[in-house]
Short mmCIF file of N, CA and C in Angstrom, two decimals:
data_model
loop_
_atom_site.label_atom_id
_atom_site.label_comp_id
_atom_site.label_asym_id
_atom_site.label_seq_id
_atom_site.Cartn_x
_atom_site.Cartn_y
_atom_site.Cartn_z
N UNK A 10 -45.18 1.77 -5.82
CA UNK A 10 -44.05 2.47 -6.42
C UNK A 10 -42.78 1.70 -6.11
N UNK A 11 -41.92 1.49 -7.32
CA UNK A 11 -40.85 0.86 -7.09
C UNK A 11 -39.67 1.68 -6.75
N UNK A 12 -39.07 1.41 -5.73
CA UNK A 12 -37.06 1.95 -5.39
C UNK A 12 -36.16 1.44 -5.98
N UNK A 13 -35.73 2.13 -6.57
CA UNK A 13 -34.04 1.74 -7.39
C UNK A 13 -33.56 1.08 -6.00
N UNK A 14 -32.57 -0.14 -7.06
CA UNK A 14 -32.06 -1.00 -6.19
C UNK A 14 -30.74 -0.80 -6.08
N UNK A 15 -29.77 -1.10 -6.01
CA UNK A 15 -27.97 -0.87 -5.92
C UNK A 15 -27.78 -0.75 -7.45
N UNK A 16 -26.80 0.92 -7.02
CA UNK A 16 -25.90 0.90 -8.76
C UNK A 16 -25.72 -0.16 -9.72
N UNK A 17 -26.51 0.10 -10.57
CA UNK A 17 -25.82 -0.91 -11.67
C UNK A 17 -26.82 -1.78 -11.71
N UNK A 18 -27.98 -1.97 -10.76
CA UNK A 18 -29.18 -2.67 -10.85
C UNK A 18 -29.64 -2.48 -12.24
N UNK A 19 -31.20 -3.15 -12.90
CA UNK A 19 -32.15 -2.59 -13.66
C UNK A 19 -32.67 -1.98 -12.93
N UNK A 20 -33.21 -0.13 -13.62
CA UNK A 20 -34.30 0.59 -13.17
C UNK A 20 -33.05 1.61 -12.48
N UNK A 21 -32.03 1.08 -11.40
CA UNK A 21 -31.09 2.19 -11.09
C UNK A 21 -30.40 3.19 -11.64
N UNK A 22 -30.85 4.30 -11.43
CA UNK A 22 -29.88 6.00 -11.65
C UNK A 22 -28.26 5.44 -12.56
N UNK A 23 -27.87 5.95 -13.46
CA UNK A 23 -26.98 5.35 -13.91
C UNK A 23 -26.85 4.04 -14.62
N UNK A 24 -28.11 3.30 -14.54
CA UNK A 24 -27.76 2.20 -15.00
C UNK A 24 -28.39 1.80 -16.36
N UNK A 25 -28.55 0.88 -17.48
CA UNK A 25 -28.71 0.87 -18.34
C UNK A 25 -30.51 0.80 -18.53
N UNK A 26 -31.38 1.39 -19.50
CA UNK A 26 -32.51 1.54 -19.62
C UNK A 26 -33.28 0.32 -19.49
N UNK A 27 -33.88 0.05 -17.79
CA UNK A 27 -34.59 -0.79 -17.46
C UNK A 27 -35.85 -1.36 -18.71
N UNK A 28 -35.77 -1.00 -19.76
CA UNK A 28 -36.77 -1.50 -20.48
C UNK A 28 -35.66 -1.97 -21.76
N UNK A 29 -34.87 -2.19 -21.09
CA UNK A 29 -33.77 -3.15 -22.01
C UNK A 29 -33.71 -4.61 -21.77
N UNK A 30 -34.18 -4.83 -20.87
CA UNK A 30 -34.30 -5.90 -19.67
C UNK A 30 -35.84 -6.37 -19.92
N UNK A 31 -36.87 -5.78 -20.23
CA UNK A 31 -38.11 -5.80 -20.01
C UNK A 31 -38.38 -7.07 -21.62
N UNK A 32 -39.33 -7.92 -20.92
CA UNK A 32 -39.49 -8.93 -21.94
C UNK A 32 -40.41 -7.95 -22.95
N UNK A 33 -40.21 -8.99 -24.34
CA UNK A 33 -40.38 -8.43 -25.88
C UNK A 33 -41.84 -8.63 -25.39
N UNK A 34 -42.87 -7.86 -26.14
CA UNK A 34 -44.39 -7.68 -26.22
C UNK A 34 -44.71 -8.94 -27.10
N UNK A 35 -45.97 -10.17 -26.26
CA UNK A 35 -46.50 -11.22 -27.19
C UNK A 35 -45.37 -12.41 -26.51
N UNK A 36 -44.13 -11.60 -25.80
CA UNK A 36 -43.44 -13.13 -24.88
C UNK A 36 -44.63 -14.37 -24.38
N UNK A 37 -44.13 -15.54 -24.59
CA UNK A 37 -44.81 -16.33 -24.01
C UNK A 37 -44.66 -16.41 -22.92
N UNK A 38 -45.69 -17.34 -22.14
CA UNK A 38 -45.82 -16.60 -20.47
C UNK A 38 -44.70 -18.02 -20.34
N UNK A 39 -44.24 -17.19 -18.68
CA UNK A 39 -42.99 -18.63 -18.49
C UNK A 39 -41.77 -17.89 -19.37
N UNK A 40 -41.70 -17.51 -20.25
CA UNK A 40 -40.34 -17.01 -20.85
C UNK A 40 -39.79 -16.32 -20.15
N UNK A 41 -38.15 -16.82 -19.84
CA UNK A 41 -37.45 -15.59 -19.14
C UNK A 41 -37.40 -13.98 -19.74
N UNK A 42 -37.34 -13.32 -18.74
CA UNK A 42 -37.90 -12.09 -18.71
C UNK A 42 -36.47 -10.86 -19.18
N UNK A 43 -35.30 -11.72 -19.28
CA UNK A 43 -34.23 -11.42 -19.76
C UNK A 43 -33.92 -12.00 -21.05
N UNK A 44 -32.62 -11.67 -21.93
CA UNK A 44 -32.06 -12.60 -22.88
C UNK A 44 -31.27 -13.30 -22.70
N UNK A 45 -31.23 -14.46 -22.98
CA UNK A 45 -30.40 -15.68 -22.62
C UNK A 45 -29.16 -15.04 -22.53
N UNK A 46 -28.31 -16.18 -21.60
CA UNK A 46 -26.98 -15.20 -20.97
C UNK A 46 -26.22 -15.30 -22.30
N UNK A 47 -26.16 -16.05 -23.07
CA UNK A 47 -25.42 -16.16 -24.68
C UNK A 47 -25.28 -15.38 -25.79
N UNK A 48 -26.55 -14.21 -25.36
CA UNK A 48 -26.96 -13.10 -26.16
C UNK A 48 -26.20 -12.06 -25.64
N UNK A 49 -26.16 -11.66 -24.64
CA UNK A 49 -25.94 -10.94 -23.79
C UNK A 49 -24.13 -10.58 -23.85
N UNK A 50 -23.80 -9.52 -23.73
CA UNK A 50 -22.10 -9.22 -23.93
C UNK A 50 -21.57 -9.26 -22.31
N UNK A 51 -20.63 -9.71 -21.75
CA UNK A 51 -20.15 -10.47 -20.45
C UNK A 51 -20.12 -8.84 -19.58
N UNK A 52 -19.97 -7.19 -20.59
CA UNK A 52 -20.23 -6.15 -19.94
C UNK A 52 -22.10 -6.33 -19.02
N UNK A 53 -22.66 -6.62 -19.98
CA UNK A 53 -24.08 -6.64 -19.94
C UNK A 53 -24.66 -7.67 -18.91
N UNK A 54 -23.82 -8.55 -18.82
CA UNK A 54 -24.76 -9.78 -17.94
C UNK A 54 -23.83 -9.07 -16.54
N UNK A 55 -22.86 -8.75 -16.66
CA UNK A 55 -22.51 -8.21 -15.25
C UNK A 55 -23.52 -7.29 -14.72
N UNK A 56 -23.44 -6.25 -15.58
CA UNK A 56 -24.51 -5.33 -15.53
C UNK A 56 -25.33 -5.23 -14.46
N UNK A 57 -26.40 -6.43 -15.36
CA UNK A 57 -27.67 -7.35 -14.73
C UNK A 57 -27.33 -8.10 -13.78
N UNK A 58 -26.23 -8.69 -13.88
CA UNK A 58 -26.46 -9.45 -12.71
C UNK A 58 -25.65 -9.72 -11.36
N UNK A 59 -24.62 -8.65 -11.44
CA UNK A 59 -23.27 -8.83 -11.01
C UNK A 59 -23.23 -6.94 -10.77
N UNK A 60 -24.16 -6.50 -9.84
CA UNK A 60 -24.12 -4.86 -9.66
C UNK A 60 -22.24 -4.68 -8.97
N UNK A 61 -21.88 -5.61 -8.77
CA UNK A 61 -20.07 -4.90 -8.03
C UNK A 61 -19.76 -4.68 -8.86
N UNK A 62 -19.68 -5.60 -10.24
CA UNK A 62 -18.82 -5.49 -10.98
C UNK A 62 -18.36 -4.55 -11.73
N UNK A 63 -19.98 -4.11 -12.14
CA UNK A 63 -20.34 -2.80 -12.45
C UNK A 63 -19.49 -1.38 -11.28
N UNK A 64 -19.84 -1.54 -10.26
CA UNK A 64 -18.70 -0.17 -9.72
C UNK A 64 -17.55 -0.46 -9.52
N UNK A 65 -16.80 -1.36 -9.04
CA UNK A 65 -15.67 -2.02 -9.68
C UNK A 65 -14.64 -1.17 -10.85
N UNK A 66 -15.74 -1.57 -12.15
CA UNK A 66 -15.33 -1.02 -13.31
C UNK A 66 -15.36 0.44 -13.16
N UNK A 67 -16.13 1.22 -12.64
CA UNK A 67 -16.34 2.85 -12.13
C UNK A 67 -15.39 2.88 -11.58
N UNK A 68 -15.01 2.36 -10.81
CA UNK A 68 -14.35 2.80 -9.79
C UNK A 68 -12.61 2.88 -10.44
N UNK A 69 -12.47 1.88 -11.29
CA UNK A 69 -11.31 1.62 -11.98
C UNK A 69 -11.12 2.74 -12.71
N UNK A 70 -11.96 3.41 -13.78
CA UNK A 70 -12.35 4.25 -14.58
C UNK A 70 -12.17 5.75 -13.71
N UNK A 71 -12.68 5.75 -12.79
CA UNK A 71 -12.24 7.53 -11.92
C UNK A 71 -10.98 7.29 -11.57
N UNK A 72 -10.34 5.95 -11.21
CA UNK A 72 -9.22 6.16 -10.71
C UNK A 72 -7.76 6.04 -11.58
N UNK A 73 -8.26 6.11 -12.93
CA UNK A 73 -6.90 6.41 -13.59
C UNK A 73 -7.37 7.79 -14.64
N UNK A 74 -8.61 8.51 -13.99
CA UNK A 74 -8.70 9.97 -14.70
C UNK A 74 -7.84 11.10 -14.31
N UNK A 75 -7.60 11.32 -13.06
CA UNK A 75 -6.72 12.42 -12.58
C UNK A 75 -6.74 11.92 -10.91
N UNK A 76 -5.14 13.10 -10.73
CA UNK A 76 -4.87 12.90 -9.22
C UNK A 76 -6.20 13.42 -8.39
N UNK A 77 -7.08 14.07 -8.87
CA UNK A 77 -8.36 14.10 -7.83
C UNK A 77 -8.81 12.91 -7.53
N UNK A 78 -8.54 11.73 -8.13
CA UNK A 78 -9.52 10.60 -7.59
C UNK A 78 -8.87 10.26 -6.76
N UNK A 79 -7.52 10.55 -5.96
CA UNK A 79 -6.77 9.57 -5.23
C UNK A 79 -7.65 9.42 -3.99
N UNK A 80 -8.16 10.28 -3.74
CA UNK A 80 -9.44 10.44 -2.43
C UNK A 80 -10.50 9.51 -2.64
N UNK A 81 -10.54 8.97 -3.45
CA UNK A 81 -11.77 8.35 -4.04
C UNK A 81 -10.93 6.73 -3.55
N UNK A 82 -9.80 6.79 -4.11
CA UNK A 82 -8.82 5.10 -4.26
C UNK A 82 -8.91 4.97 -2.94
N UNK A 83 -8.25 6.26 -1.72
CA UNK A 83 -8.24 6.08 -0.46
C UNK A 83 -9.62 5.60 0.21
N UNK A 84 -10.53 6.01 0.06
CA UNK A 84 -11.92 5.90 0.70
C UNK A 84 -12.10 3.95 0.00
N UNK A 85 -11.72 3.43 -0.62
CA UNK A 85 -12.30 2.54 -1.11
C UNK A 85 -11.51 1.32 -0.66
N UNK A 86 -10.31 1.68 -0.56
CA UNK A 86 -9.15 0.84 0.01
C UNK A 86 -9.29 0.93 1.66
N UNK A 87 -9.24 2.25 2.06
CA UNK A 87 -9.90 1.79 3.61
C UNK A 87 -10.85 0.91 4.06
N UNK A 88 -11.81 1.26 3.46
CA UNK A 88 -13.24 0.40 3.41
C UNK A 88 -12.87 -1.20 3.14
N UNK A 89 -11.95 -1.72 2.04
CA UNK A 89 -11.79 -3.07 1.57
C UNK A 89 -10.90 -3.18 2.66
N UNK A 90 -9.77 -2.63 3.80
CA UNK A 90 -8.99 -2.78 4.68
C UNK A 90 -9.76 -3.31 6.13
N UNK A 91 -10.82 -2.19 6.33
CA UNK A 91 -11.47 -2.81 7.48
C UNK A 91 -12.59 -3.58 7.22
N UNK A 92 -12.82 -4.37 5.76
CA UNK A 92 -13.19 -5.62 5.90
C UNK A 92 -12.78 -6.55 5.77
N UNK A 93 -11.73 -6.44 5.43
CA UNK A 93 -10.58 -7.55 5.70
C UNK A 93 -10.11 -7.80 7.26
N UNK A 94 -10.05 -6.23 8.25
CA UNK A 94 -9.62 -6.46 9.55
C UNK A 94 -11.48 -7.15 10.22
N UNK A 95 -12.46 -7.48 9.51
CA UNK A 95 -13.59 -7.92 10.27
C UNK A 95 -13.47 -9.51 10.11
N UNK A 96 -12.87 -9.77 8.50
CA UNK A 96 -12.64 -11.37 8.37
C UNK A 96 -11.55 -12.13 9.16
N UNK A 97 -10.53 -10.92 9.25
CA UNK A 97 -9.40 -11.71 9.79
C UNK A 97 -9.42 -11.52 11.36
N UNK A 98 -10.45 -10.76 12.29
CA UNK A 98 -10.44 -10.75 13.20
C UNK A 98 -9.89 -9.86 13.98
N UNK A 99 -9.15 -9.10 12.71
CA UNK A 99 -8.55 -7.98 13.62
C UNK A 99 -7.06 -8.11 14.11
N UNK A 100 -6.68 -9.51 13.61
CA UNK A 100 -5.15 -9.92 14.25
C UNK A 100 -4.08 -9.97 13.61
N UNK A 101 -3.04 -9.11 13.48
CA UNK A 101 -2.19 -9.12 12.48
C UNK A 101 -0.62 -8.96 13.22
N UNK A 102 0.71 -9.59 12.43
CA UNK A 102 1.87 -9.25 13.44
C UNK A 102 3.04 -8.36 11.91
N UNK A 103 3.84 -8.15 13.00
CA UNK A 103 4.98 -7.51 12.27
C UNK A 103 6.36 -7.72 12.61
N UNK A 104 7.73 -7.66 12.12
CA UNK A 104 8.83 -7.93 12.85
C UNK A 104 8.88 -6.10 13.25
N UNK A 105 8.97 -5.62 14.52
CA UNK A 105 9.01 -4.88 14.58
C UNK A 105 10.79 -4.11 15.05
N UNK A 106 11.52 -4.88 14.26
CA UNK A 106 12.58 -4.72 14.39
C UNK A 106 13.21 -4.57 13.00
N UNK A 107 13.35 -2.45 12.95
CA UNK A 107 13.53 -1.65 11.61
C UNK A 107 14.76 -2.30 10.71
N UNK A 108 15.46 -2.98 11.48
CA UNK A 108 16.62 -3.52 10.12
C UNK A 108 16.29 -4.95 10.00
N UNK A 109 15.42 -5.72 10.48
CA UNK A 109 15.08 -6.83 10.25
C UNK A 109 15.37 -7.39 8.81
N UNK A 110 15.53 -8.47 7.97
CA UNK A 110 15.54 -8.44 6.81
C UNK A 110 14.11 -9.58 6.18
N UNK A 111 13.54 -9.96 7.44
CA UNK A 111 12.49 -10.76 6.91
C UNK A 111 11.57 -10.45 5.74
N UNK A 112 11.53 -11.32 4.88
CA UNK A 112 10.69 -10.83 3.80
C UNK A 112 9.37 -11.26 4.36
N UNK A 113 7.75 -10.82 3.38
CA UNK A 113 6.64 -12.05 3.51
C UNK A 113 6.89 -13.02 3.06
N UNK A 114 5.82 -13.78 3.54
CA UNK A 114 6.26 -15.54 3.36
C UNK A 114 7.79 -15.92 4.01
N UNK A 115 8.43 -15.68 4.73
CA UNK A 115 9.82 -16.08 5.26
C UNK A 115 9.05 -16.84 6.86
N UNK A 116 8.04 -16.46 7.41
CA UNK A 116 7.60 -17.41 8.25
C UNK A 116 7.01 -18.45 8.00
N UNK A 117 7.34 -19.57 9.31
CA UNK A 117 6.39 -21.16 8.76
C UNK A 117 5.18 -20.97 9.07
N UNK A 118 4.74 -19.92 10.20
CA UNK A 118 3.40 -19.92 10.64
C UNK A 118 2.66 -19.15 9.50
N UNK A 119 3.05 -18.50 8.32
CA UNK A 119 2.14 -17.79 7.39
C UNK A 119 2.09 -18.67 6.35
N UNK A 120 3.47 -19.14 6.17
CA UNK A 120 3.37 -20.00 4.67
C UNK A 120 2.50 -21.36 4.89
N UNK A 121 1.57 -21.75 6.06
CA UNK A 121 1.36 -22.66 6.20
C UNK A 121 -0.53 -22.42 5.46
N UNK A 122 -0.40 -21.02 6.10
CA UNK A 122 -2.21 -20.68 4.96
C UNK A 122 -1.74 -19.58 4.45
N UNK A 123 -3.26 -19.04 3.54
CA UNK A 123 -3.17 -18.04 2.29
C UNK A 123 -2.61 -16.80 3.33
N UNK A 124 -1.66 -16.09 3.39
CA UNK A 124 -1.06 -15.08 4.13
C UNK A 124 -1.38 -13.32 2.99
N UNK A 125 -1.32 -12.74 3.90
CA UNK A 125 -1.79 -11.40 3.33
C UNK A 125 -0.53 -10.19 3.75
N UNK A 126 -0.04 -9.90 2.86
CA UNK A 126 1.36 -9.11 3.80
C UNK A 126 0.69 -7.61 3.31
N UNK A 127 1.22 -6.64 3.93
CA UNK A 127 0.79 -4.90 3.84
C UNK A 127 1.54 -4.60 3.92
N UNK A 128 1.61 -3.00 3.29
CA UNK A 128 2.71 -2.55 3.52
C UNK A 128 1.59 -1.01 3.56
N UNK A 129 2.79 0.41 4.10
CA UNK A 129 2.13 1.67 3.74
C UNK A 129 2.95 2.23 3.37
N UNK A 130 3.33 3.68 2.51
CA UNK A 130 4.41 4.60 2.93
C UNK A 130 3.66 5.64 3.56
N UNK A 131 4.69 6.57 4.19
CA UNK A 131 4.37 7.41 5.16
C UNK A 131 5.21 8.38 4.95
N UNK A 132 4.58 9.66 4.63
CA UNK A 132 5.83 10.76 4.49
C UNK A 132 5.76 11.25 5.98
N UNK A 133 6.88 11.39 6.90
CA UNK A 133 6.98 12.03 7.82
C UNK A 133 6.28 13.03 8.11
N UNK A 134 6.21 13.71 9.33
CA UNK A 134 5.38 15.05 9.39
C UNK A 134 3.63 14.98 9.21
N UNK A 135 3.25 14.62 8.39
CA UNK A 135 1.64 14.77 8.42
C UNK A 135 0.94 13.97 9.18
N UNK A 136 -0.31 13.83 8.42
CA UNK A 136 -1.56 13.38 9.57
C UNK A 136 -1.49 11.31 9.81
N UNK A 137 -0.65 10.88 8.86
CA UNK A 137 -0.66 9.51 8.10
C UNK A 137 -0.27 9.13 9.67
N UNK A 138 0.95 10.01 10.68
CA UNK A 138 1.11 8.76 11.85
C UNK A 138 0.04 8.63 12.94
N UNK A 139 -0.91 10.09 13.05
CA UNK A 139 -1.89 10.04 13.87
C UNK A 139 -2.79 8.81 13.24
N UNK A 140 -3.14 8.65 11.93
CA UNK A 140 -3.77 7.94 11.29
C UNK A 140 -3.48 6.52 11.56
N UNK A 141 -2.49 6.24 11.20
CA UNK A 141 -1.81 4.92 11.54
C UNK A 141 -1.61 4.30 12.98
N UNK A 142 -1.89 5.32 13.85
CA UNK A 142 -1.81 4.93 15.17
C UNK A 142 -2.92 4.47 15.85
N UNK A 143 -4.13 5.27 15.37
CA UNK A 143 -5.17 5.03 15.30
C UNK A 143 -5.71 3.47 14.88
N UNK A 144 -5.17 3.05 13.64
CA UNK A 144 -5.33 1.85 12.74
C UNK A 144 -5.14 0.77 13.67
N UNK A 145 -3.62 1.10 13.85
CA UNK A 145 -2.97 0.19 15.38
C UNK A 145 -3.89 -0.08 16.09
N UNK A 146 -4.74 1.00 17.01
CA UNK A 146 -5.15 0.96 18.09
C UNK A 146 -6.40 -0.38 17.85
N UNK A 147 -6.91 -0.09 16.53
CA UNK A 147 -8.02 -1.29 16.38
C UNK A 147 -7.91 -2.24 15.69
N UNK A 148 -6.51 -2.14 15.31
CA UNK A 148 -6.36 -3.47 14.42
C UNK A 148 -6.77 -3.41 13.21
N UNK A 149 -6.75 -2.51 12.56
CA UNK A 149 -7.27 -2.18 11.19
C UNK A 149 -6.15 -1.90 10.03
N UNK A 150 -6.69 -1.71 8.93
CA UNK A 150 -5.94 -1.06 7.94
C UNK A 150 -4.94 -2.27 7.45
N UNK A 151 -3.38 -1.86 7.72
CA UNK A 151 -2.26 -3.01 7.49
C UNK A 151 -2.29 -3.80 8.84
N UNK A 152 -2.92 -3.45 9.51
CA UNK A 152 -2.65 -4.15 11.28
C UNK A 152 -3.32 -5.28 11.35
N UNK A 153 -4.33 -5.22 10.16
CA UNK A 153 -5.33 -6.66 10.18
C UNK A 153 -4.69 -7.93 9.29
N UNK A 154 -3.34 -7.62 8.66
CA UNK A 154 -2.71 -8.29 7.69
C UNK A 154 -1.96 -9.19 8.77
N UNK A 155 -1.60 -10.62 8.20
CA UNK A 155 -0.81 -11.56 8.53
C UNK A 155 0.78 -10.66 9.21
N UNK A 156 1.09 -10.06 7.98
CA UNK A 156 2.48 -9.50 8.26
C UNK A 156 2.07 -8.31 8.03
N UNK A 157 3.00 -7.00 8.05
CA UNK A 157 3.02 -5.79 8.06
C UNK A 157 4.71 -5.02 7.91
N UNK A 158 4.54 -3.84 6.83
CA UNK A 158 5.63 -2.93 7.19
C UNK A 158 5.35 -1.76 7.02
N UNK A 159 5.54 -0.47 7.99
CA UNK A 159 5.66 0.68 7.32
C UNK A 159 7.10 1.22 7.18
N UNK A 160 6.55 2.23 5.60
CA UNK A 160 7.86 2.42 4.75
C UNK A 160 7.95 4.22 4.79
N UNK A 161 8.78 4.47 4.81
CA UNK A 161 9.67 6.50 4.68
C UNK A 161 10.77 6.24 4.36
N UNK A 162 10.72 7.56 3.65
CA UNK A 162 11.89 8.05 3.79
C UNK A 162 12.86 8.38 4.79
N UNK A 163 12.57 7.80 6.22
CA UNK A 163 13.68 7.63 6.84
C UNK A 163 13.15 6.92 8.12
N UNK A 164 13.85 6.51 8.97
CA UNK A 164 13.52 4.98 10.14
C UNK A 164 13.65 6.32 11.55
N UNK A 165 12.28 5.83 12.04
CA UNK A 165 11.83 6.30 13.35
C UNK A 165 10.55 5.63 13.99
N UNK A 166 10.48 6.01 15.38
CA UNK A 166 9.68 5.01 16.11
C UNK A 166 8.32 5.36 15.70
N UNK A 167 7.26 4.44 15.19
CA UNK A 167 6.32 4.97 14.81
C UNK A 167 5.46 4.62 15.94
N UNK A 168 5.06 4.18 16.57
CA UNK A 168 4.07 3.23 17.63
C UNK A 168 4.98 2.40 19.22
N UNK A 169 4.33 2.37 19.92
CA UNK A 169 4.65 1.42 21.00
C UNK A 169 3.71 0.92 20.96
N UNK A 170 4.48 -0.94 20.72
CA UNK A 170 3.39 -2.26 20.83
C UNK A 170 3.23 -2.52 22.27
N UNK A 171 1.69 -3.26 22.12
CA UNK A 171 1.54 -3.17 23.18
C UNK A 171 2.47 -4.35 24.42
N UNK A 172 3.47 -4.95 24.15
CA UNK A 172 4.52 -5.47 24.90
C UNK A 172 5.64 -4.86 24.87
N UNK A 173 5.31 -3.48 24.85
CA UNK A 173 6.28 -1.88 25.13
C UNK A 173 7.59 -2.39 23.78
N UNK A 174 7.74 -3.58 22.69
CA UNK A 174 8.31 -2.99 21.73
C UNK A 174 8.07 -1.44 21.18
N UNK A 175 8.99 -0.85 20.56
CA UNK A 175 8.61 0.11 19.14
C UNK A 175 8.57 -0.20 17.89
N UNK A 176 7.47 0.01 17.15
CA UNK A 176 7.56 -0.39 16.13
C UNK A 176 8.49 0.62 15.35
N UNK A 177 9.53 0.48 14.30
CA UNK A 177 9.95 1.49 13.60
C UNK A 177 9.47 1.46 11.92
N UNK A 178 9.67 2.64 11.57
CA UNK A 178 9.17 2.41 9.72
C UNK A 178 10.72 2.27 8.93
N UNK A 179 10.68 1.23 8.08
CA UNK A 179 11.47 0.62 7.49
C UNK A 179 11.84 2.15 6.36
N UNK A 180 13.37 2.51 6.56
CA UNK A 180 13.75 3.40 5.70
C UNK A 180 13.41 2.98 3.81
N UNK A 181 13.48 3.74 2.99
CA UNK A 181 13.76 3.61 1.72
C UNK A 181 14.40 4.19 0.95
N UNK A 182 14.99 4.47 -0.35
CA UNK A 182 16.24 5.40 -0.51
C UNK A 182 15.28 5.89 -1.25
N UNK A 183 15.15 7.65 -1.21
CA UNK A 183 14.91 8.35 -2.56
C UNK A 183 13.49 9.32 -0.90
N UNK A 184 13.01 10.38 -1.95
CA UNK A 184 12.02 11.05 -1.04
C UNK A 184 10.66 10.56 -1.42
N UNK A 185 9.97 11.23 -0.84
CA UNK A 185 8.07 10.46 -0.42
C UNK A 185 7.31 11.37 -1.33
N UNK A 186 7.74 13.00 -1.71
CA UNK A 186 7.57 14.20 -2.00
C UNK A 186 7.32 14.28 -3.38
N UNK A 187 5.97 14.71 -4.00
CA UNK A 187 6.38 14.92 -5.33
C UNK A 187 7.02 15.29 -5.80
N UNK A 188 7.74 15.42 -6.89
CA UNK A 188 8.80 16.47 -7.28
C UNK A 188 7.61 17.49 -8.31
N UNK A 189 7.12 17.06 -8.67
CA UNK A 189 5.79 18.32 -9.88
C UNK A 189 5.26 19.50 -9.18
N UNK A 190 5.08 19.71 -7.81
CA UNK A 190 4.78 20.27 -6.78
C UNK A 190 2.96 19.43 -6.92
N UNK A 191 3.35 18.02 -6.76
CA UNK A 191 1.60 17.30 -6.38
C UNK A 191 0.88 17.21 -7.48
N UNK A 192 1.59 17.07 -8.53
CA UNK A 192 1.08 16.51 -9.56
C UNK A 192 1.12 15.10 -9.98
#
């Protein structure tokens, strides 16, 4: 008995009718068991052969249906965050000085390789600074980026680095707050 393989496989839940894939009856033996990639529409050979691409595109697709998917964007962007903090080791810096005016790329030590700058906003009050502190603690999230800023609606100490700086979040003009009441 065969197991479905990853979304978007042939034969996988969701995915296009594994006997679409299945060679024509009277194929000669040795014939590929697919249709040449030329036949094939660049949706279709991903399909087959390229299963990310395929959720990728899902994933693109829930996330401009409604504000329910934002849970969905979050879960997926964390996930692409702490594998980025596994490639990069986990090591990331920041000017942690709130009126600083450094942009990214304004250092020689980043502009010298491919540099990755982050940013977050943060509405005051909720769970985002326990969250973020947390991030800190392992080097994750924006902490795994070359550079880093966090952004609010207004400048306060978010973190103590661990060489007893504070980090502060870079003010911005205007509020964090929907105005629709979260629409």
């Amino acid at each position: 008995e065969e197991t479905p393989g990853p979304p978007g496989s042939p034969g996988s839940p969701g995915s296009a009718s594994s006997d679409a894939l299945a060679p024509e009856e009277g194929a000669a033996e040795g014939a590929p068991d697919v249709a040449a990639p030329s036949q094939l529409t660049p949706r279709e050979s991903a399909r087959g052969t390229l299963p990310v691409i395929r959720m990728v595109d899902d994933f693109r697709r829930a996330a401009f249906k409604s504000y329910a998917s934002v849970a969905q964007l979050v879960a997926a962007t964390t996930l692409t965050l702490m594998l980025a903090a596994v490639l990069l080791g986990g090591h990331g810096g920041s000017s942690f000085d709130p009126l600083s005016t450094t942009r990214p790329g304004d250092s020689l030590e980043t502009a010298k390789l491919g540099a990755l700058w982050c940013f977050v906003l943060m509405v005051p009050g909720t769970y985002e600074r326990a969250l973020l502190t947390e991030q800190y603690g392992h080097r994750i999230g924006i902490f795994a980026c070359d550079g880093y800023r966090v952004f609010s609606n207004e400048s306060f100490p978010l973190l103590v680095h661990d060489g007893g700086r504070e980090l502060h979040t870079s003010p911005i003009g205007g509020g964090l707050r929907g105005q629709l009441g979260g629409q």
